[in-house]
Coordinates of C-alpha atoms in Angstrom, one line a residue:
X884 CA 31.2 64.6 130.6
X885 CA 34.6 63.1 131.7
X886 CA 37.7 63.4 129.5
X887 CA 37.5 59.6 128.9
X888 CA 33.9 59.9 127.8
X889 CA 34.7 62.8 125.5
X890 CA 37.5 60.8 123.9
X891 CA 35.0 57.9 123.4
X892 CA 32.6 60.2 121.6
X893 CA 35.5 61.4 119.3
X894 CA 36.6 57.9 118.5
X895 CA 33.1 56.7 117.9
X896 CA 32.4 59.7 115.6
X897 CA 35.6 59.1 113.7
X898 CA 34.8 55.4 113.3
X899 CA 31.3 56.3 112.1
X900 CA 32.7 58.8 109.5
X901 CA 35.3 56.3 108.3
X902 CA 32.7 53.6 108.0
X903 CA 30.4 55.8 105.9
X904 CA 33.1 57.2 103.6
X905 CA 35.2 55.4 101.0
X906 CA 36.6 57.6 98.2
X907 CA 38.6 56.0 95.4
X908 CA 39.2 56.3 91.7
X909 CA 38.4 53.5 89.2
X910 CA 41.3 52.7 86.7
X911 CA 40.6 53.9 83.2
X912 CA 43.7 52.6 81.4
X913 CA 43.1 49.8 78.9
X914 CA 45.2 46.7 78.0
X915 CA 47.8 47.0 75.3
X916 CA 47.1 43.7 73.5
X917 CA 49.5 41.1 72.0
X918 CA 50.4 43.4 69.1
X919 CA 52.5 45.5 71.5
X920 CA 53.5 49.2 71.3
X921 CA 52.5 51.0 68.1
X922 CA 55.7 52.1 66.4
X923 CA 54.2 55.2 64.9
X924 CA 53.6 56.8 68.3
X925 CA 56.6 55.6 70.1
X926 CA 58.2 58.8 71.5
X927 CA 61.3 60.0 69.7
X928 CA 63.2 63.3 69.7
X929 CA 64.2 63.1 66.0
X930 CA 61.8 65.9 64.9
X931 CA 63.0 68.1 67.7
X932 CA 66.8 68.0 67.6
X933 CA 67.6 67.0 64.0
X934 CA 66.9 70.4 62.5
X935 CA 69.4 72.4 64.5
X936 CA 72.4 72.3 66.7
X937 CA 70.5 73.3 69.9
X938 CA 69.2 71.1 72.7
X939 CA 66.7 72.8 75.1
X940 CA 65.0 71.1 78.0
X941 CA 62.7 72.7 80.6
X942 CA 61.3 71.3 83.9
X943 CA 58.2 72.9 85.4
X944 CA 57.9 72.4 89.2
X945 CA 54.8 71.9 91.3
X946 CA 52.9 74.7 93.0
X947 CA 49.3 74.9 91.7
X948 CA 48.3 77.9 89.5
X949 CA 51.3 79.8 90.8
X950 CA 53.7 77.2 89.2
X951 CA 51.6 77.1 86.0
X952 CA 51.8 80.9 85.7
X953 CA 55.6 81.1 86.5
X954 CA 56.4 78.5 83.8
X955 CA 54.0 80.3 81.4
X956 CA 56.0 83.5 81.9
X957 CA 59.2 81.8 81.1
X958 CA 57.7 80.5 77.8
X959 CA 56.5 84.0 77.0
X960 CA 60.0 85.4 77.5
X961 CA 61.5 82.6 75.4
X962 CA 59.2 83.5 72.6
X963 CA 60.4 87.1 72.6
X964 CA 64.1 86.2 72.8
X965 CA 65.8 87.3 69.5
X966 CA 67.2 84.5 67.4
X967 CA 69.9 84.8 64.6
X968 CA 67.2 84.7 62.0
X969 CA 64.1 86.8 62.5
X970 CA 61.9 84.0 61.3
X971 CA 63.2 81.7 64.0
X972 CA 61.6 81.4 67.5
X973 CA 63.3 79.8 70.4
X974 CA 60.0 78.3 71.5
X975 CA 60.0 76.1 68.4
X976 CA 63.5 74.8 69.3
X977 CA 62.5 73.3 72.7
X978 CA 63.2 69.5 72.7
X979 CA 62.1 68.3 76.1
X980 CA 59.6 69.5 78.7
X981 CA 58.9 67.8 82.0
X982 CA 56.1 68.9 84.4
X983 CA 54.8 68.0 87.8
X984 CA 51.7 69.0 89.7
X985 CA 50.8 72.6 88.7
X986 CA 53.7 72.7 86.3
X987 CA 52.3 69.7 84.5
X988 CA 49.3 71.7 83.3
X989 CA 51.5 74.2 81.5
X990 CA 53.7 71.3 80.2
X991 CA 50.8 69.3 78.8
X992 CA 49.1 72.2 77.2
X993 CA 52.2 73.5 75.6
X994 CA 53.1 70.0 74.4
X995 CA 49.7 69.7 72.8
X996 CA 49.2 73.2 71.3
X997 CA 52.9 74.3 70.9
X998 CA 53.3 78.1 70.4
X999 CA 49.5 78.5 70.1
X1000 CA 49.3 77.7 73.8
X1001 CA 50.7 81.2 74.6
X1002 CA 47.6 82.8 73.0
X1003 CA 45.0 81.5 75.3
X1004 CA 46.5 79.6 78.3
X1005 CA 46.1 82.7 80.6
X1006 CA 42.4 83.1 79.8
X1007 CA 41.5 79.4 79.6
X1008 CA 43.4 78.3 82.7
X1009 CA 45.3 80.8 84.8
X1010 CA 42.4 83.2 85.3
X1011 CA 39.9 80.4 85.9
X1012 CA 38.8 78.6 89.0
X1013 CA 40.0 75.1 88.5
X1014 CA 38.8 74.2 91.9
X1015 CA 35.2 74.6 90.7
X1016 CA 33.2 71.6 91.9
X1017 CA 35.8 70.5 94.3
X1018 CA 35.8 70.5 98.1
X1019 CA 39.2 71.9 99.2
X1020 CA 38.9 72.4 102.9
X1021 CA 39.4 69.8 105.7
X1022 CA 36.4 70.2 108.0
X1023 CA 33.8 68.2 110.0
X1024 CA 31.9 67.8 106.7
X1025 CA 34.9 66.4 104.8
X1026 CA 37.0 64.6 107.4
X1027 CA 35.2 61.4 106.8
X1028 CA 36.0 61.5 103.0
X1029 CA 39.6 62.6 103.8
X1030 CA 40.2 59.5 106.0
X1031 CA 38.3 57.4 103.6
X1032 CA 40.8 57.9 100.8
X1033 CA 40.7 61.7 100.0
X1034 CA 38.2 64.5 100.0
X1035 CA 37.7 64.4 96.2
X1036 CA 38.0 61.7 93.5
X1037 CA 39.5 62.8 90.2
X1038 CA 36.2 63.0 88.2
X1039 CA 35.4 66.7 88.6
X1040 CA 39.0 67.9 88.0
X1041 CA 39.6 65.8 84.9
X1042 CA 36.2 66.9 83.5
X1043 CA 37.1 70.5 84.2
X1044 CA 40.6 70.1 82.5
X1045 CA 39.0 68.6 79.4
X1046 CA 36.3 71.2 79.1
X1047 CA 38.8 74.1 79.4
X1048 CA 42.0 72.8 77.9
X1049 CA 42.5 69.3 76.6
X1050 CA 39.2 68.5 74.9
X1051 CA 39.5 64.8 75.7
X1052 CA 42.9 64.5 74.0
X1053 CA 44.8 61.3 74.6
X1054 CA 48.5 60.5 74.7
X1055 CA 48.2 59.1 71.1
X1056 CA 47.3 62.6 69.9
X1057 CA 49.7 64.2 72.2
X1058 CA 52.7 62.2 71.1
X1059 CA 51.9 62.3 67.4
X1060 CA 52.0 66.1 67.5
X1061 CA 55.8 66.0 67.5
X1062 CA 58.3 67.9 69.6
X1063 CA 58.7 68.9 72.3
X1064 CA 58.8 65.5 74.0
X1065 CA 56.8 66.0 77.2
X1066 CA 56.9 64.0 80.4
X1067 CA 54.0 64.2 83.0
X1068 CA 55.2 63.0 86.4
X1069 CA 53.3 61.6 89.3
X1070 CA 54.4 59.6 92.4
X1071 CA 53.9 55.9 92.9
X1072 CA 53.2 56.0 96.7
X1073 CA 53.6 52.3 97.2
X1074 CA 57.1 51.9 95.6
X1075 CA 58.1 55.5 96.6
X1076 CA 59.3 56.3 93.1
X1077 CA 58.3 58.7 90.3
X1078 CA 55.7 57.4 87.8
X1079 CA 56.4 58.9 84.5
X1080 CA 53.5 58.7 81.9
X1081 CA 55.6 57.3 79.1
X1082 CA 56.1 54.2 77.0
X1083 CA 58.4 52.4 79.5
X1084 CA 55.9 52.6 82.4
X1085 CA 52.8 51.7 80.3
X1086 CA 54.4 48.9 78.3
X1087 CA 55.6 47.4 81.7
X1088 CA 52.0 47.0 82.8
X1089 CA 50.9 46.0 79.3
X1090 CA 48.6 49.0 78.9
X1091 CA 48.0 51.3 75.9
X1092 CA 49.4 54.7 76.6
X1093 CA 47.9 56.1 73.3
X1094 CA 44.4 55.7 74.7
X1095 CA 45.1 57.3 78.1
X1096 CA 43.5 60.7 78.6
X1097 CA 46.0 63.6 79.0
X1098 CA 43.7 65.2 81.6
X1099 CA 43.9 62.1 83.8
X1100 CA 47.7 62.1 83.8
X1101 CA 47.7 65.8 84.8
X1102 CA 45.1 65.2 87.5
X1103 CA 47.3 62.3 88.9
X1104 CA 50.3 64.6 88.8
X1105 CA 48.4 67.2 90.8
X1106 CA 46.6 64.9 93.3
X1107 CA 47.6 66.5 96.6
X1108 CA 47.2 64.0 99.5
X1109 CA 44.0 64.3 101.6
X1110 CA 42.5 66.7 99.1
X1111 CA 42.4 64.0 96.5
X1112 CA 42.1 60.2 96.5
X1113 CA 45.0 58.5 94.7
X1114 CA 44.7 58.0 90.9
X1115 CA 44.7 54.3 90.1
X1116 CA 46.4 52.6 87.1
X1117 CA 45.8 48.9 86.6
X1118 CA 48.5 46.4 85.5
X1119 CA 47.7 43.7 83.0
X1120 CA 50.6 41.2 83.5
X1121 CA 51.0 38.5 81.0
X1122 CA 48.8 40.0 78.3
X1123 CA 51.4 41.6 76.0
X1124 CA 54.5 40.4 74.2
X1125 CA 56.7 43.5 74.4
X1126 CA 59.9 42.7 76.4
X1127 CA 61.1 45.2 78.9
X1128 CA 64.1 47.3 77.9
X1129 CA 67.3 45.4 78.8
X1130 CA 68.4 48.2 81.2
X1131 CA 65.6 47.5 83.6
X1132 CA 66.9 44.2 84.8
X1133 CA 70.5 45.4 84.7
X1134 CA 69.8 48.4 86.8
X1135 CA 67.7 46.4 89.3
X1136 CA 70.5 43.9 89.7
X1137 CA 73.5 46.3 89.7
X1138 CA 74.4 47.3 93.2
X1139 CA 76.3 50.3 91.7
X1140 CA 73.3 51.7 90.0
X1141 CA 72.2 55.1 91.3
X1142 CA 69.5 54.9 94.0
X1143 CA 67.0 56.6 91.8
X1144 CA 67.6 54.3 88.8
X1145 CA 67.7 51.2 90.9
X1146 CA 64.4 52.0 92.7
X1147 CA 62.6 52.9 89.5
X1148 CA 63.8 49.7 87.8
X1149 CA 62.7 47.5 90.7
X1150 CA 59.3 49.2 90.6
X1151 CA 58.9 48.5 86.9
X1152 CA 59.8 44.8 87.4
X1153 CA 57.1 44.6 90.1
X1154 CA 54.6 46.1 87.6
X1155 CA 55.5 43.5 85.0
X1156 CA 55.5 40.6 87.4
X1157 CA 52.0 41.5 88.7
X1158 CA 53.2 42.2 92.2
X1159 CA 51.5 45.6 92.1
X1160 CA 48.1 45.0 90.5
X1161 CA 46.9 48.5 91.1
X1162 CA 49.4 51.4 91.0
X1163 CA 48.3 54.2 93.3
X1164 CA 49.4 57.7 92.1
X1165 CA 49.6 61.0 93.9
X1166 CA 51.1 64.4 93.4
X1167 CA 54.4 64.1 91.6
X1168 CA 56.0 66.6 94.0
X1169 CA 56.0 64.0 96.8
X1170 CA 59.1 62.3 95.3
X1171 CA 60.3 65.0 92.9
X1172 CA 58.8 68.5 93.0
X1173 CA 61.1 69.7 90.2
X1174 CA 59.9 67.1 87.7
X1175 CA 63.4 66.2 86.6
X1176 CA 63.4 62.4 87.4
X1177 CA 62.3 61.6 83.9
X1178 CA 65.3 63.4 82.5
X1179 CA 67.7 61.7 84.9
X1180 CA 66.3 58.2 84.5
X1181 CA 66.2 58.3 80.7
X1182 CA 69.8 59.4 80.6
X1183 CA 71.1 57.1 83.3
X1184 CA 69.4 54.1 81.7
X1185 CA 71.0 54.8 78.3
X1186 CA 73.4 52.2 76.9
X1187 CA 75.4 54.6 74.8
X1188 CA 77.0 58.0 75.3
X1189 CA 74.4 60.0 73.4
X1190 CA 70.9 58.7 74.1
X1191 CA 68.2 59.8 74.1
X1192 CA 69.6 61.6 71.0
X1193 CA 70.5 59.7 67.9
X1194 CA 74.1 59.5 66.8
X1195 CA 73.5 62.1 64.1
X1196 CA 71.9 64.5 66.5
X1197 CA 74.7 64.0 69.0
X1198 CA 77.2 65.0 66.3
X1199 CA 75.3 68.0 65.3
X1200 CA 74.4 69.5 68.7
X1201 CA 76.7 72.4 69.9
X1202 CA 74.8 74.0 72.7
X1203 CA 72.4 72.5 75.3
X1204 CA 70.4 74.3 78.0
X1205 CA 68.4 72.6 80.8
X1206 CA 66.5 74.9 83.1
X1207 CA 64.4 74.0 86.2
X1208 CA 61.5 76.4 86.7
X1209 CA 61.1 76.4 90.4
X1210 CA 57.9 77.9 91.9
X1211 CA 58.0 76.1 95.2
X1212 CA 56.7 77.7 98.4
X1213 CA 58.8 79.4 101.0
X1214 CA 58.6 79.0 104.7
X1215 CA 55.1 79.8 106.1
X1216 CA 53.0 79.5 109.3
X1217 CA 53.2 81.2 112.7
X1218 CA 53.0 78.2 114.9
X1219 CA 56.8 78.4 115.7
X1220 CA 56.1 81.4 117.8
X1221 CA 54.2 79.4 120.5
X1222 CA 54.7 76.2 122.4
X1223 CA 51.5 74.9 121.0
X1224 CA 51.0 73.8 117.4
X1225 CA 51.0 73.0 114.6
X1226 CA 47.4 71.9 114.6
X1227 CA 46.4 68.8 112.7
X1228 CA 45.7 70.6 109.5
X1229 CA 48.9 72.6 109.7
X1230 CA 50.8 69.4 110.6
X1231 CA 49.5 67.7 107.4
X1232 CA 50.5 70.6 105.3
X1233 CA 53.9 70.9 107.0
X1234 CA 54.6 67.2 106.5
X1235 CA 53.7 67.4 102.8
X1236 CA 55.8 70.5 102.3
X1237 CA 58.8 69.0 104.1
X1238 CA 58.6 65.9 102.0
X1239 CA 58.6 67.9 98.8
X1240 CA 61.3 70.3 99.8
X1241 CA 63.5 67.4 101.0
X1242 CA 63.3 65.8 97.6
X1243 CA 64.2 68.7 95.5
X1244 CA 67.8 69.2 96.7
X1245 CA 68.7 65.5 96.1
X1246 CA 66.9 65.3 92.7
X1247 CA 68.5 68.5 91.4
X1248 CA 72.0 67.3 92.5
X1249 CA 71.5 64.0 90.7
X1250 CA 70.2 65.8 87.6
X1251 CA 73.1 68.2 87.5
X1252 CA 75.6 65.4 87.9
X1253 CA 73.9 63.3 85.2
X1254 CA 73.8 66.2 82.7
X1255 CA 77.5 67.0 83.2
X1256 CA 78.4 63.3 82.9
X1257 CA 76.4 63.2 79.7
X1258 CA 78.3 66.2 78.3
X1259 CA 81.6 64.5 79.1
X1260 CA 80.5 61.2 77.6
X1261 CA 79.3 62.8 74.4
X1262 CA 82.6 64.7 73.9
X1263 CA 84.6 61.6 74.5
X1264 CA 82.5 59.6 72.0
X1265 CA 82.6 62.4 69.4
X1266 CA 86.4 62.8 69.6
X1267 CA 86.7 59.0 69.2
X1268 CA 84.9 58.9 65.9
X1269 CA 86.8 58.0 62.8
X1270 CA 86.8 60.3 59.7
X1271 CA 84.5 58.0 57.9
X1272 CA 82.1 57.8 60.9
X1273 CA 82.0 61.6 61.2
X1274 CA 81.2 62.0 57.5
X1275 CA 78.5 59.3 57.7
X1276 CA 76.9 61.1 60.7
X1277 CA 76.9 64.5 58.9
X1278 CA 79.8 66.3 60.5
X1279 CA 80.7 69.3 58.4
X1280 CA 84.2 70.4 57.4
X1281 CA 86.0 72.0 60.3
X1282 CA 83.8 70.3 62.8
X1283 CA 85.2 70.4 66.4
X1284 CA 84.4 67.4 68.5
X1285 CA 84.8 69.4 71.7
X1286 CA 82.5 72.1 70.7
X1287 CA 79.7 71.1 73.0
X1288 CA 78.6 73.4 75.8
X1289 CA 75.9 72.5 78.4
X1290 CA 74.1 75.3 80.4
X1291 CA 72.3 73.9 83.5
X1292 CA 70.4 76.1 85.9
X1293 CA 67.4 76.9 88.1
X1294 CA 65.0 79.8 87.9
X1295 CA 63.3 80.7 91.2
X1296 CA 61.6 83.5 93.1
X1297 CA 64.7 83.8 95.3
X1298 CA 66.6 85.2 92.3
X1299 CA 64.5 88.4 92.4
X1300 CA 64.8 91.1 95.1
X1301 CA 64.0 90.0 98.6
X1302 CA 60.7 91.9 99.0
X1303 CA 59.3 90.7 95.7
X1304 CA 60.5 87.1 96.3
X1305 CA 58.7 87.0 99.7
X1306 CA 55.4 88.3 98.1
X1307 CA 55.7 85.6 95.3
X1308 CA 56.4 82.8 97.8
X1309 CA 53.3 83.9 99.8
X1310 CA 51.0 83.3 96.8
X1311 CA 48.9 80.2 97.7
X1312 CA 49.5 76.9 96.0
X1313 CA 45.9 76.6 94.9
X1314 CA 44.2 76.3 91.5
X1315 CA 42.4 79.5 91.9
X1316 CA 44.2 82.9 92.2
X1317 CA 43.1 86.6 91.7
X1318 CA 44.1 88.0 88.3
X1319 CA 46.6 90.4 89.8
X1320 CA 48.5 87.6 91.5
X1321 CA 48.5 85.6 88.3
X1322 CA 49.9 88.5 86.3
X1323 CA 52.5 89.2 89.0
X1324 CA 53.8 85.6 88.8
X1325 CA 53.8 85.6 85.0
X1326 CA 55.9 88.8 85.1
X1327 CA 58.2 87.1 87.5
X1328 CA 58.7 84.2 85.2
X1329 CA 59.6 86.5 82.3
X1330 CA 62.1 88.6 84.4
X1331 CA 63.7 85.6 86.1
X1332 CA 64.6 84.1 82.7
X1333 CA 65.7 87.5 81.3
X1334 CA 68.2 88.1 84.2
X1335 CA 69.4 84.5 84.5
X1336 CA 73.2 84.3 83.9
X1337 CA 72.8 80.8 82.6
X1338 CA 70.2 81.8 80.0
X1339 CA 72.2 84.9 79.1
X1340 CA 75.3 82.8 78.5
X1341 CA 73.3 80.4 76.4
X1342 CA 71.6 83.1 74.3
X1343 CA 74.9 85.0 73.6
X1344 CA 76.3 82.1 71.7
X1345 CA 73.3 81.4 69.4

């Protein structure tokens, strides 16, 4: 057969496959209704920060079971960190957790179960095959589905997550459970922005967050392109009375807003206006593989120096720690050793990895700057309070307005010895790993936290 004839057969076969395959997810979110957001589940941090003078935030990166195990090891080590009083546990003092892709599994389960999550997460998730019932390889049998939207829809994965972890829990149950406040992050692939499963995003589309399944948010956060079809959330414009927060329009119109905040605000306005009837969501790592956009956006959108804390919390807090738990992959593949390559499959993987790695540097720099600006703004505000205001907000005798220290850092495989780091980076980013690899990554999470200069400095001053 001639080369032209062979090409014709390939094209015809591809066209046939595409014509026969259409993979998509049906939206499951429901309208909010004219009554608006229920006040009793609106997220707050009052129960998390009001009881002490600490502020702790963690961000769990993407990376499949490897990321989930690494973040789990960090939580284990925190649980065993001595506190001033033997009855206290650092794990109970965590205020914020943000998760993306594989890290979102740990974040969601910890947010739902609190300290009890440490007892069974390894057995219920990390040692299990979460790819059960999924087709995970691109082949002649799956290429039609891949180009028809994605090899898998979300049904099998969400069903597996509910059976093993979440037991059909919704965000209503999740948020009513109290601190820590948890963000699950996906990527809006049309607007090219993070989609954070929170009140702002859902009220903008007039949808009820309290009825949305936790498993569906985690599945959206972990929906790797090609392997999964996009998760779909439907907008219901004009069906609710809740106004958007004032900062949305301000940030969208302000040419001096940060690029992240401006892009997010414009996307939210498109949701509310009905310009995006169906929001298509994929792996949160595509726009932020550290899962820290939620932190950055909520602070940059605040209209006072201390939000999302209350004024009383901002007076009380003395030490704040924000850690990014980074389990991203290292460089891989051998196609740089030949003129040929990468192949199509390798090309797709390299493109996704490049996108994710390119996003983390910029997102971490923005996060670091935002946190340092927040510290400076809070100190300035605290030192400007009158004596009466200090007393009203609960400042104790001898209170020092400048006594506010922020500790910001990243925990990664590269902070261990070179040989061990290379072995950890080579662990596949799948949702099925051998038990020994799982335990190796958990141990790495524990050790990386233990030797972290940032964590050591924070813990010394408790």
